[in-house]
CSV table of C-alpha atoms in Angstrom, one decimal:
chain,number,residue,atom,x,y,z
A,1,MET,CA,21.9,-7.5,0.3
A,2,ALA,CA,21.6,-5.3,2.6
A,3,ALA,CA,19.9,-3.4,4.9
A,4,VAL,CA,20.9,-1.0,7.9
A,5,LEU,CA,19.3,-0.8,11.8
A,6,SER,CA,19.2,1.6,13.8
A,7,LEU,CA,21.1,2.0,16.9
A,8,VAL,CA,17.5,0.4,18.9
A,9,GLY,CA,17.7,-2.6,16.2
A,10,GLU,CA,14.9,-0.8,13.7
A,11,VAL,CA,15.1,-1.5,10.3
A,12,ILE,CA,16.0,2.1,7.8
A,13,GLY,CA,15.8,-0.4,5.3
A,14,THR,CA,17.0,-3.3,2.6
A,15,ALA,CA,18.4,-2.8,-0.7
A,16,GLU,CA,19.9,-4.4,-3.9
A,17,PHE,CA,23.5,-3.6,-4.2
A,18,THR,CA,25.2,-5.4,-7.6
A,19,ALA,CA,28.4,-7.5,-6.2
A,20,THR,CA,30.4,-5.0,-8.2
A,21,ALA,CA,33.0,-1.6,-7.4
A,22,ALA,CA,30.3,0.7,-8.2
A,23,GLY,CA,27.7,-1.6,-6.1
A,24,TYR,CA,30.0,-1.6,-3.1
A,25,ARG,CA,30.4,2.6,-3.6
A,26,ASP,CA,26.9,2.5,-4.0
A,27,LEU,CA,25.8,0.3,-0.9
A,28,LEU,CA,28.4,2.1,0.9
A,29,GLY,CA,26.5,5.9,-0.1
A,30,TRP,CA,22.8,4.2,0.8
A,31,ALA,CA,23.9,3.3,3.8
A,32,ARG,CA,26.1,6.6,4.5
A,33,ALA,CA,22.6,8.3,3.8
A,34,SER,CA,20.7,7.1,7.1
A,35,GLY,CA,23.2,8.0,9.2
A,36,ALA,CA,27.2,7.0,9.7
A,37,VAL,CA,28.5,3.6,9.0
A,38,ARG,CA,30.8,2.3,11.4
A,39,ARG,CA,30.8,-1.1,11.5
A,40,ALA,CA,29.1,-4.2,9.2
A,41,GLY,CA,28.2,-7.5,8.9
A,42,VAL,CA,29.5,-9.5,5.9
A,43,GLU,CA,29.2,-13.3,5.4
A,44,GLY,CA,31.6,-15.1,3.6
A,45,THR,CA,34.3,-12.1,4.4
A,46,GLY,CA,37.1,-15.0,3.2
A,47,SER,CA,34.9,-16.0,-0.1
A,48,PHE,CA,32.3,-14.3,-2.1
A,49,GLY,CA,32.4,-11.5,0.8
A,50,ALA,CA,35.6,-10.7,0.9
A,51,ALA,CA,36.1,-7.9,-1.6
A,52,LEU,CA,32.9,-5.9,-0.1
A,53,SER,CA,34.9,-6.5,3.3
A,54,ARG,CA,38.1,-6.2,1.9
A,55,TYR,CA,36.2,-2.2,0.7
A,56,LEU,CA,34.7,-1.3,3.2
A,57,LEU,CA,37.6,-1.2,5.4
A,58,ALA,CA,39.2,0.8,3.0
A,59,GLN,CA,36.3,3.3,3.9
A,60,GLY,CA,37.1,3.0,7.7
A,61,VAL,CA,33.8,0.4,8.8
A,62,ASP,CA,35.1,-2.5,10.5
A,63,VAL,CA,33.6,-5.4,9.3
A,64,PHE,CA,32.8,-8.5,10.8
A,65,ASP,CA,32.9,-12.6,9.7
A,66,VAL,CA,28.3,-13.0,9.6
A,67,ASN,CA,27.9,-17.2,10.0
A,68,ARG,CA,25.2,-18.5,8.1
A,69,PHE,CA,22.0,-18.3,10.1
A,70,ASP,CA,19.9,-21.0,12.4
A,71,ARG,CA,18.5,-23.2,9.0
A,72,ALA,CA,16.1,-24.9,12.2
A,73,ASP,CA,15.2,-20.6,12.7
A,74,ARG,CA,16.0,-20.1,8.6
A,75,ARG,CA,12.5,-23.1,7.4
A,76,ARG,CA,10.5,-20.6,10.0
A,77,ARG,CA,10.8,-17.8,9.5
A,78,GLY,CA,11.6,-18.3,6.0
A,79,LYS,CA,13.9,-17.9,3.4
A,80,SER,CA,14.9,-14.4,1.8
A,81,ASP,CA,17.5,-12.4,1.3
A,82,PRO,CA,16.4,-9.4,2.4
A,83,LEU,CA,15.8,-11.5,5.9
A,84,ASP,CA,18.8,-13.1,6.3
A,85,ALA,CA,20.7,-8.9,5.7
A,86,GLU,CA,18.9,-8.2,8.1
A,87,ASN,CA,20.0,-10.9,10.5
A,88,ALA,CA,23.6,-10.4,9.4
A,89,ALA,CA,23.1,-6.5,10.8
A,90,ARG,CA,21.6,-7.8,13.7
A,91,ALA,CA,23.7,-10.1,14.5
A,92,VAL,CA,26.6,-7.2,14.6
A,93,LEU,CA,24.4,-5.0,16.7
A,94,SER,CA,23.4,-7.6,19.7
A,95,GLY,CA,27.7,-8.2,19.7
A,96,ARG,CA,27.1,-11.7,18.5
A,97,THR,CA,29.6,-11.5,15.9
A,98,ARG,CA,32.7,-11.2,17.5
A,99,ALA,CA,35.2,-12.9,14.4
A,100,GLN,CA,36.3,-9.3,12.4
A,101,ALA,CA,36.9,-9.6,8.5
A,102,LYS,CA,40.2,-10.1,7.6
A,103,THR,CA,42.3,-7.3,5.7
A,104,GLY,CA,43.3,-10.1,2.9
A,105,ASP,CA,46.7,-8.6,2.7
A,106,GLY,CA,50.0,-8.7,4.5
A,107,PRO,CA,52.4,-12.1,4.8
A,108,VAL,CA,49.2,-14.7,5.1
A,109,GLU,CA,47.4,-13.2,2.3
A,110,ILE,CA,50.6,-13.7,0.4
A,111,ALA,CA,50.8,-17.0,1.8
A,112,ARG,CA,47.8,-17.9,1.5
A,113,MET,CA,48.6,-17.2,-2.3
A,114,TYR,CA,51.7,-18.6,-3.0
A,115,LYS,CA,50.2,-21.9,-1.6
A,116,LEU,CA,47.5,-22.0,-4.4
A,117,ALA,CA,49.7,-21.4,-7.2
A,118,LYS,CA,52.1,-24.2,-6.2
A,119,ASP,CA,48.7,-26.6,-5.2
A,120,SER,CA,47.8,-25.2,-8.5
A,121,ALA,CA,51.6,-26.1,-10.6
A,122,VAL,CA,51.6,-29.4,-8.9
A,123,LYS,CA,48.2,-30.4,-9.9
A,124,ALA,CA,49.4,-29.9,-13.5
A,125,ARG,CA,52.2,-31.2,-13.0
A,126,THR,CA,50.2,-35.0,-12.2
A,127,GLN,CA,48.0,-34.2,-15.2
A,128,ALA,CA,50.4,-33.4,-17.7
A,129,ILE,CA,52.6,-36.8,-16.5
A,130,ASN,CA,49.1,-39.0,-16.6
A,131,GLN,CA,48.8,-37.5,-19.7
A,132,LEU,CA,51.9,-38.8,-20.9
A,133,LYS,CA,52.1,-42.3,-19.6
A,134,ALA,CA,47.6,-42.5,-21.2
A,135,VAL,CA,49.4,-41.7,-24.7
A,136,LEU,CA,52.3,-44.1,-24.0
A,137,ILE,CA,50.2,-47.5,-23.5
A,138,ARG,CA,48.7,-46.8,-26.8
A,139,ALA,CA,52.1,-46.3,-28.7
A,140,ASP,CA,54.4,-48.9,-30.3
A,141,PRO,CA,55.6,-51.2,-29.2
A,142,GLN,CA,59.4,-50.0,-29.5
A,143,LEU,CA,58.5,-47.3,-28.1
A,144,ARG,CA,57.2,-48.2,-25.3
A,145,GLU,CA,60.4,-50.5,-24.6
A,146,GLU,CA,62.3,-47.7,-25.7
A,147,LEU,CA,60.5,-44.8,-22.8
A,148,ALA,CA,59.5,-48.3,-20.2
A,149,GLY,CA,63.3,-47.2,-18.0
A,150,LEU,CA,62.4,-43.4,-17.5
A,151,GLY,CA,61.5,-41.5,-14.7
A,152,ASN,CA,59.5,-38.7,-15.1
A,153,ALA,CA,61.2,-35.6,-15.2
A,154,GLU,CA,63.5,-37.5,-18.4
A,155,LEU,CA,60.3,-39.3,-19.9
A,156,PHE,CA,59.8,-35.6,-20.3
A,157,ARG,CA,62.3,-34.4,-21.5
A,158,THR,CA,62.8,-37.0,-24.2
A,159,CYS,CA,59.3,-36.5,-25.5
A,160,ALA,CA,59.7,-33.1,-26.0
A,161,GLY,CA,63.4,-33.6,-27.8
A,162,SER,CA,62.0,-36.1,-30.0
A,163,SER,CA,60.0,-35.2,-33.0
A,164,THR,CA,56.9,-36.9,-35.3
A,165,THR,CA,55.8,-36.1,-38.9
A,166,ALA,CA,52.7,-37.2,-39.5
């Protein structure tokens, strides 16, 4: 959902767009039909709004990260996507929102992606160890005793090297 305001805060229009590359192009085209688009407020620039933020930044629009609005105010005025879009635009226009969206590239993003991959690999390794040990609990006692003193790496090598026939 998007809203366009005039420089004096008048709502020029609101519209809904899909969260796709085509939707982002349509949104910017729609907004530019009302005049030059210099700034935009996007909620969740580090998560759900990241792709839209990167697209707008690439198009030369200054993007500001807009925080979720006061819940009490939302209850009083009512929850609606057009109202949320209008509030985001007003936050940028008034200067209440000053945090510029991250570009999502460069060394910090690379480090974040590396950490994400590493954390995922560690989790998968732990899960595999736990599954193997759970299987060994039900194994033949003789096999269990043979494998009992092995560390995790040696346990995996031993189990990977053994073949069973059914």
